[in-house]
Amino acid sequence: MQHSFFIYNTLTRQKELFKPLVPGRVGMYVCGPTVYGDPHLGHARPSITFDILFRYLKHMGYKVRYVRNITDVGHLEHDADEGEDKIAKKARLEQLEPMEVAEYYTLRYHQAMEALNVLPPSIEPHATGHIIEQIELVKEILNNGYAYVSEGSVYFDVEKYNQKYRYGKLSNRNLEDVINNSRTLDGQDEKHNQVDFALWKKAQPQHIMRWPSPWSDGFPGWHTECTAMGRKYLGSHFDIHGGGMDLVFPHHECEIAQSVASQGSDMVHYWMHNNMITINGQKMGKSLGNFITLEQFFTGNHEKLTEAYSPMTIRFFILQAHYRSTVDFSNEALQASRKGLERLLDALKQLERVQPQVQGQLTADYAKELQTKCYEAMDDDLNTPIVISHLFEACHVVNQLTDRKNSITQEGLEALRQVMETFTFEILGLRAEQGGSGQREEAYGRAIDLLLDIRQQAKANKDWTTSDRIRNELAAMGFEVKDTKDGATWKLNK
Ligand code: ZN
């Protein structure tokens, strides 16, 4: 199928028809985590959003190179550009090597992503592994006259850049606004202008993460890694750069400035950003007591949580909102998502029990129509909530089929199963959880089927005591058994 895939480009502020720079191939770069703490909800949303993009591009037949970095140096505490390095601080507090901190939390991040069924990227470069490339980038910007050395550090000259190019085009601000909104911080006397940002920082004597450079023993500024690594692995022009909306300014704005100042043009064709997550309407933050890690969600071990929520419930919840809308987490909303996911996975299980009919009312046309509607939603800037609503309509049809209120042909049944499975598992990346509801329900479903077979046999033998006992005791457990002309159907009343 030929797709007209539209994505919203933050830079042009409109939906654009996606056209890769090289036919058949897509290069995408997404800003990954700074690895100094346990992964939390704020990590789940971008990783799931761009996992959907990655999956869908591959589904459409593109060869995709997906680069998602690990920030393990250079992300400082204040405005990302001042104060102590976040990883070095954690290492100091826990008396560890910074790389022990980075390694530990990278592993924790990978475990959480695996649980959320987020596919690993094609390349996962670490900032500390690309110091040489970052130094080269800084040299180019210096040679082109858009940076200056001050006290062993190198700063980007925003004002000079803005005279020729526009600083602020991604976040839609002008330099004057940026100047008026920037705070004066310690160490800024080194900068010619408070809006200038660090490309290279000279390390203070107590700073343990340091590398030699032409300017000082120091470390790269936070924004340089993504420009240097994006270019190394995807080339000087590539298709998509993504991340959370909180990265638009200053991080991605600075990335654009670095690219243009070094090579004369922006590297990125489409900039994509996911919106943020709030908890009970509030921003997530350690000081607000609503900072919940993914592991706490999975175990339910947090005072704000009334129960544990499985990784697939979290994934389904995130996909029930469009990625550019805000998402508000609450126990009620998560419980609704858990039920919705169960309904979808149950319907897929039920499909296996549906008996096709030669004269079935539904044919493969029904599945084709469902597929077209789901593709239209995905092609409209990855509209996963609409895809889910179409799948829910299909669940309703599946229930009619199991209740024998509707019928379907063999071909129609196979096509329906194929469409529902493709969207649920391959494109939305949902899965039945191990040891979770999926596997257990499958096993008990088979046990109920077996009991009903025994009951049919008992009825055939006019053994009413056994057949009544099975029906009555199943009813007492909450199972509703319905006799039809072709046997019995059951469902669990919840
Ligand atoms: Zn980045």
Coordinates of N, CA, C and O in Angstrom, one line a residue, residues 55-138:
R55 N 8.7 2.0 14.4 CA 7.9 0.8 14.0 C 7.1 1.1 12.7 O 7.1 0.2 11.8
Y56 N 6.5 2.2 12.7 CA 5.6 2.5 11.5 C 6.4 2.7 10.3 O 6.1 2.3 9.2
L57 N 7.6 3.4 10.4 CA 8.4 3.6 9.2 C 8.9 2.3 8.7 O 8.9 2.0 7.5
K58 N 9.3 1.4 9.6 CA 9.7 0.0 9.2 C 8.6 -0.7 8.5 O 8.7 -1.4 7.5
H59 N 7.4 -0.6 9.1 CA 6.2 -1.3 8.6 C 5.9 -0.8 7.2 O 5.5 -1.6 6.3
M60 N 6.1 0.5 6.9 CA 5.9 1.0 5.5 C 7.0 0.6 4.6 O 6.9 0.9 3.4
G61 N 8.0 -0.1 5.1 CA 9.0 -0.7 4.2 C 10.3 0.1 4.1 O 11.2 -0.2 3.3
Y62 N 10.5 1.2 4.9 CA 11.7 1.9 4.9 C 12.8 1.2 5.7 O 12.5 0.5 6.6
K63 N 14.0 1.4 5.2 CA 15.2 0.9 5.9 C 15.5 2.1 6.9 O 15.9 3.2 6.4
V64 N 15.4 1.9 8.2 CA 15.5 3.0 9.1 C 16.8 2.9 9.9 O 17.1 1.8 10.5
R65 N 17.6 3.9 10.0 CA 18.7 4.0 11.0 C 18.3 4.9 12.1 O 18.1 6.1 11.9
Y66 N 18.1 4.3 13.3 CA 17.5 5.1 14.4 C 18.7 5.2 15.4 O 19.2 4.2 16.0
V67 N 19.1 6.4 15.7 CA 20.1 6.7 16.6 C 19.5 7.4 17.8 O 18.8 8.4 17.7
R68 N 19.8 6.8 19.0 CA 19.3 7.4 20.3 C 20.5 7.4 21.2 O 21.0 6.4 21.5
N69 N 20.9 8.6 21.7 CA 22.1 8.7 22.4 C 21.9 8.5 23.9 O 20.8 8.5 24.4
I70 N 23.0 8.3 24.6 CA 23.1 8.2 26.0 C 23.9 9.4 26.5 O 25.1 9.5 26.1
T71 N 23.4 10.3 27.3 CA 24.1 11.5 27.8 C 24.8 11.0 29.1 O 24.1 10.8 30.1
D72 N 26.1 10.9 29.0 CA 26.8 10.5 30.2 C 27.9 11.5 30.6 O 28.8 11.2 31.4
V73 N 27.9 12.7 30.0 CA 28.7 13.8 30.4 C 28.1 15.1 30.0 O 27.4 15.1 29.0
G74 N 28.5 16.2 30.7 CA 28.2 17.5 30.1 C 26.8 18.1 30.4 O 26.6 19.2 30.1
H75 N 25.9 17.3 31.1 CA 24.6 17.9 31.4 C 24.7 18.5 32.8 O 24.7 17.7 33.8
L76 N 24.8 19.8 32.8 CA 25.0 20.4 34.1 C 23.7 20.8 34.8 O 22.7 20.8 34.2
E77 N 23.8 21.0 36.1 CA 22.6 21.2 36.9 C 21.7 22.4 36.6 O 20.5 22.3 36.6
H78 N 22.3 23.5 36.3 CA 21.5 24.7 36.1 C 21.5 25.1 34.6 O 22.6 25.3 34.0
D79 N 20.3 25.1 34.0 CA 20.2 25.5 32.6 C 21.1 24.6 31.7 O 21.4 25.0 30.7
A80 N 21.4 23.4 32.3 CA 22.2 22.4 31.6 C 23.6 22.9 31.3 O 24.4 22.2 30.7
D81 N 23.9 24.1 31.7 CA 25.2 24.8 31.2 C 26.0 25.3 32.4 O 27.1 25.7 32.2
E82 N 25.4 25.3 33.6 CA 26.2 25.8 34.7 C 26.0 24.8 35.9 O 25.0 24.1 35.9
G83 N 26.9 24.9 36.8 CA 26.8 24.1 38.0 C 27.5 22.7 37.8 O 28.3 22.5 36.8
E84 N 27.3 21.8 38.7 CA 28.0 20.5 38.7 C 27.4 19.6 37.7 O 26.2 19.6 37.4
D85 N 28.2 18.8 37.1 CA 27.7 17.7 36.2 C 26.8 16.8 36.9 O 27.2 16.3 38.0
K86 N 25.7 16.5 36.4 CA 24.7 15.6 37.1 C 25.2 14.2 37.4 O 24.9 13.7 38.5
I87 N 26.0 13.7 36.5 CA 26.5 12.3 36.8 C 27.7 12.4 37.8 O 27.7 11.6 38.7
A88 N 28.5 13.4 37.6 CA 29.6 13.6 38.6 C 29.1 13.8 40.0 O 29.7 13.3 41.0
K89 N 28.0 14.5 40.1 CA 27.4 14.8 41.4 C 26.9 13.5 42.1 O 27.2 13.3 43.3
K90 N 26.2 12.7 41.3 CA 25.7 11.5 41.8 C 26.9 10.6 42.2 O 26.9 9.9 43.3
A91 N 27.9 10.6 41.4 CA 29.1 9.8 41.7 C 29.8 10.2 43.0 O 30.2 9.4 43.9
R92 N 29.9 11.6 43.2 CA 30.5 12.1 44.4 C 29.6 11.7 45.6 O 30.1 11.2 46.6
L93 N 28.3 11.8 45.5 CA 27.4 11.5 46.7 C 27.5 10.0 47.0 O 27.3 9.6 48.2
E94 N 27.6 9.2 46.0 CA 27.6 7.7 46.2 C 29.0 7.1 46.3 O 29.1 5.9 46.3
Q95 N 30.0 7.9 46.2 CA 31.4 7.5 46.2 C 31.6 6.4 45.1 O 32.1 5.3 45.4
L96 N 31.2 6.7 43.9 CA 31.4 5.8 42.8 C 32.2 6.6 41.7 O 32.3 7.8 41.7
E97 N 32.7 5.8 40.7 CA 33.3 6.4 39.5 C 32.1 7.0 38.7 O 31.0 6.3 38.7
P98 N 32.2 8.1 38.0 CA 31.1 8.6 37.2 C 30.6 7.5 36.2 O 29.4 7.3 36.0
M99 N 31.6 6.7 35.7 CA 31.1 5.7 34.7 C 30.4 4.5 35.3 O 29.6 3.9 34.7
E100 N 30.6 4.3 36.6 CA 29.8 3.3 37.3 C 28.3 3.8 37.4 O 27.4 3.0 37.2
V101 N 28.2 5.1 37.7 CA 26.8 5.7 37.7 C 26.2 5.6 36.4 O 25.0 5.1 36.2
A102 N 26.9 6.0 35.3 CA 26.3 6.0 34.0 C 26.0 4.5 33.5 O 24.9 4.3 33.0
E103 N 26.9 3.6 33.8 CA 26.6 2.2 33.4 C 25.4 1.6 34.1 O 24.5 1.0 33.5
Y104 N 25.3 1.9 35.4 CA 24.2 1.4 36.2 C 22.8 1.9 35.7 O 21.9 1.1 35.5
Y105 N 22.8 3.2 35.5 CA 21.5 3.8 35.1 C 21.2 3.5 33.6 O 20.0 3.5 33.2
T106 N 22.2 3.3 32.8 CA 22.0 2.9 31.4 C 21.3 1.5 31.4 O 20.3 1.3 30.7
L107 N 21.8 0.6 32.3 CA 21.2 -0.7 32.4 C 19.8 -0.7 32.9 O 18.9 -1.3 32.3
R108 N 19.5 0.2 33.9 CA 18.2 0.3 34.4 C 17.3 0.9 33.3 O 16.1 0.4 33.2
Y109 N 17.8 1.8 32.5 CA 17.0 2.3 31.4 C 16.6 1.3 30.4 O 15.5 1.1 30.0
H110 N 17.6 0.5 30.0 CA 17.4 -0.6 29.1 C 16.4 -1.6 29.6 O 15.5 -2.1 28.8
Q111 N 16.4 -1.9 30.9 CA 15.5 -2.9 31.4 C 14.1 -2.3 31.4 O 13.1 -3.0 31.0
A112 N 13.9 -1.0 31.7 CA 12.6 -0.4 31.6 C 12.1 -0.4 30.2 O 10.9 -0.7 29.9
M113 N 13.0 -0.1 29.2 CA 12.5 0.0 27.8 C 12.1 -1.4 27.3 O 11.1 -1.5 26.6
E114 N 12.8 -2.4 27.8 CA 12.5 -3.8 27.4 C 11.1 -4.1 27.9 O 10.3 -4.7 27.2
A115 N 10.8 -3.8 29.2 CA 9.5 -4.0 29.8 C 8.4 -3.3 29.0 O 7.3 -3.9 28.8
L116 N 8.7 -2.1 28.5 CA 7.7 -1.3 27.8 C 7.6 -1.7 26.3 O 6.9 -1.1 25.5
N117 N 8.4 -2.8 25.9 CA 8.4 -3.3 24.6 C 8.9 -2.2 23.6 O 8.4 -2.1 22.4
V118 N 9.8 -1.3 24.0 CA 10.4 -0.3 23.1 C 11.6 -1.0 22.4 O 12.5 -1.5 23.1
L119 N 11.6 -0.9 21.1 CA 12.6 -1.6 20.4 C 14.0 -0.9 20.6 O 14.0 0.4 20.6
P120 N 15.1 -1.6 20.7 CA 16.3 -0.9 20.8 C 16.7 -0.1 19.5 O 16.3 -0.5 18.4
P121 N 17.3 1.1 19.6 CA 17.7 1.8 18.4 C 18.7 1.1 17.6 O 19.3 0.1 18.1
S122 N 19.0 1.5 16.4 CA 20.0 0.9 15.6 C 21.4 1.2 16.2 O 22.3 0.3 16.1
I123 N 21.6 2.4 16.7 CA 22.9 2.8 17.3 C 22.6 3.6 18.5 O 21.7 4.4 18.5
E124 N 23.3 3.3 19.6 CA 23.1 4.0 20.9 C 24.4 4.6 21.3 O 25.1 4.1 22.2
P125 N 24.9 5.7 20.7 CA 26.2 6.3 21.0 C 26.2 7.0 22.4 O 25.2 7.6 22.8
H126 N 27.3 6.9 23.1 CA 27.5 7.6 24.3 C 28.3 8.9 24.1 O 29.3 8.9 23.3
A127 N 28.0 10.0 24.8 CA 28.7 11.2 24.6 C 30.2 11.1 25.0 O 31.0 11.6 24.3
T128 N 30.5 10.3 26.0 CA 31.9 10.2 26.4 C 32.7 9.4 25.4 O 33.9 9.5 25.3
G129 N 32.0 8.7 24.5 CA 32.7 7.9 23.5 C 33.0 8.8 22.2 O 33.5 8.3 21.3
H130 N 32.5 10.0 22.2 CA 32.6 10.9 21.0 C 33.2 12.3 21.4 O 32.7 13.3 20.9
I131 N 34.2 12.3 22.3 CA 34.8 13.6 22.7 C 35.6 14.1 21.5 O 35.5 15.3 21.2
I132 N 36.2 13.3 20.7 CA 37.0 13.7 19.5 C 36.1 14.4 18.5 O 36.4 15.5 18.0
E133 N 35.0 13.8 18.2 CA 34.0 14.4 17.2 C 33.5 15.7 17.7 O 33.3 16.7 17.0
Q134 N 33.3 15.8 19.1 CA 32.8 17.1 19.6 C 33.8 18.2 19.6 O 33.5 19.3 19.3
I135 N 35.1 17.8 19.8 CA 36.2 18.8 19.7 C 36.3 19.3 18.3 O 36.5 20.5 18.1
E136 N 36.2 18.4 17.3 CA 36.2 18.8 15.9 C 35.1 19.8 15.6 O 35.4 20.8 14.9
L137 N 33.9 19.5 16.1 CA 32.8 20.4 15.8 C 33.1 21.8 16.4 O 32.9 22.8 15.7
V138 N 33.6 21.8 17.6 CA 33.9 23.1 18.2 C 35.0 23.9 17.4 O 34.8 25.1 17.2

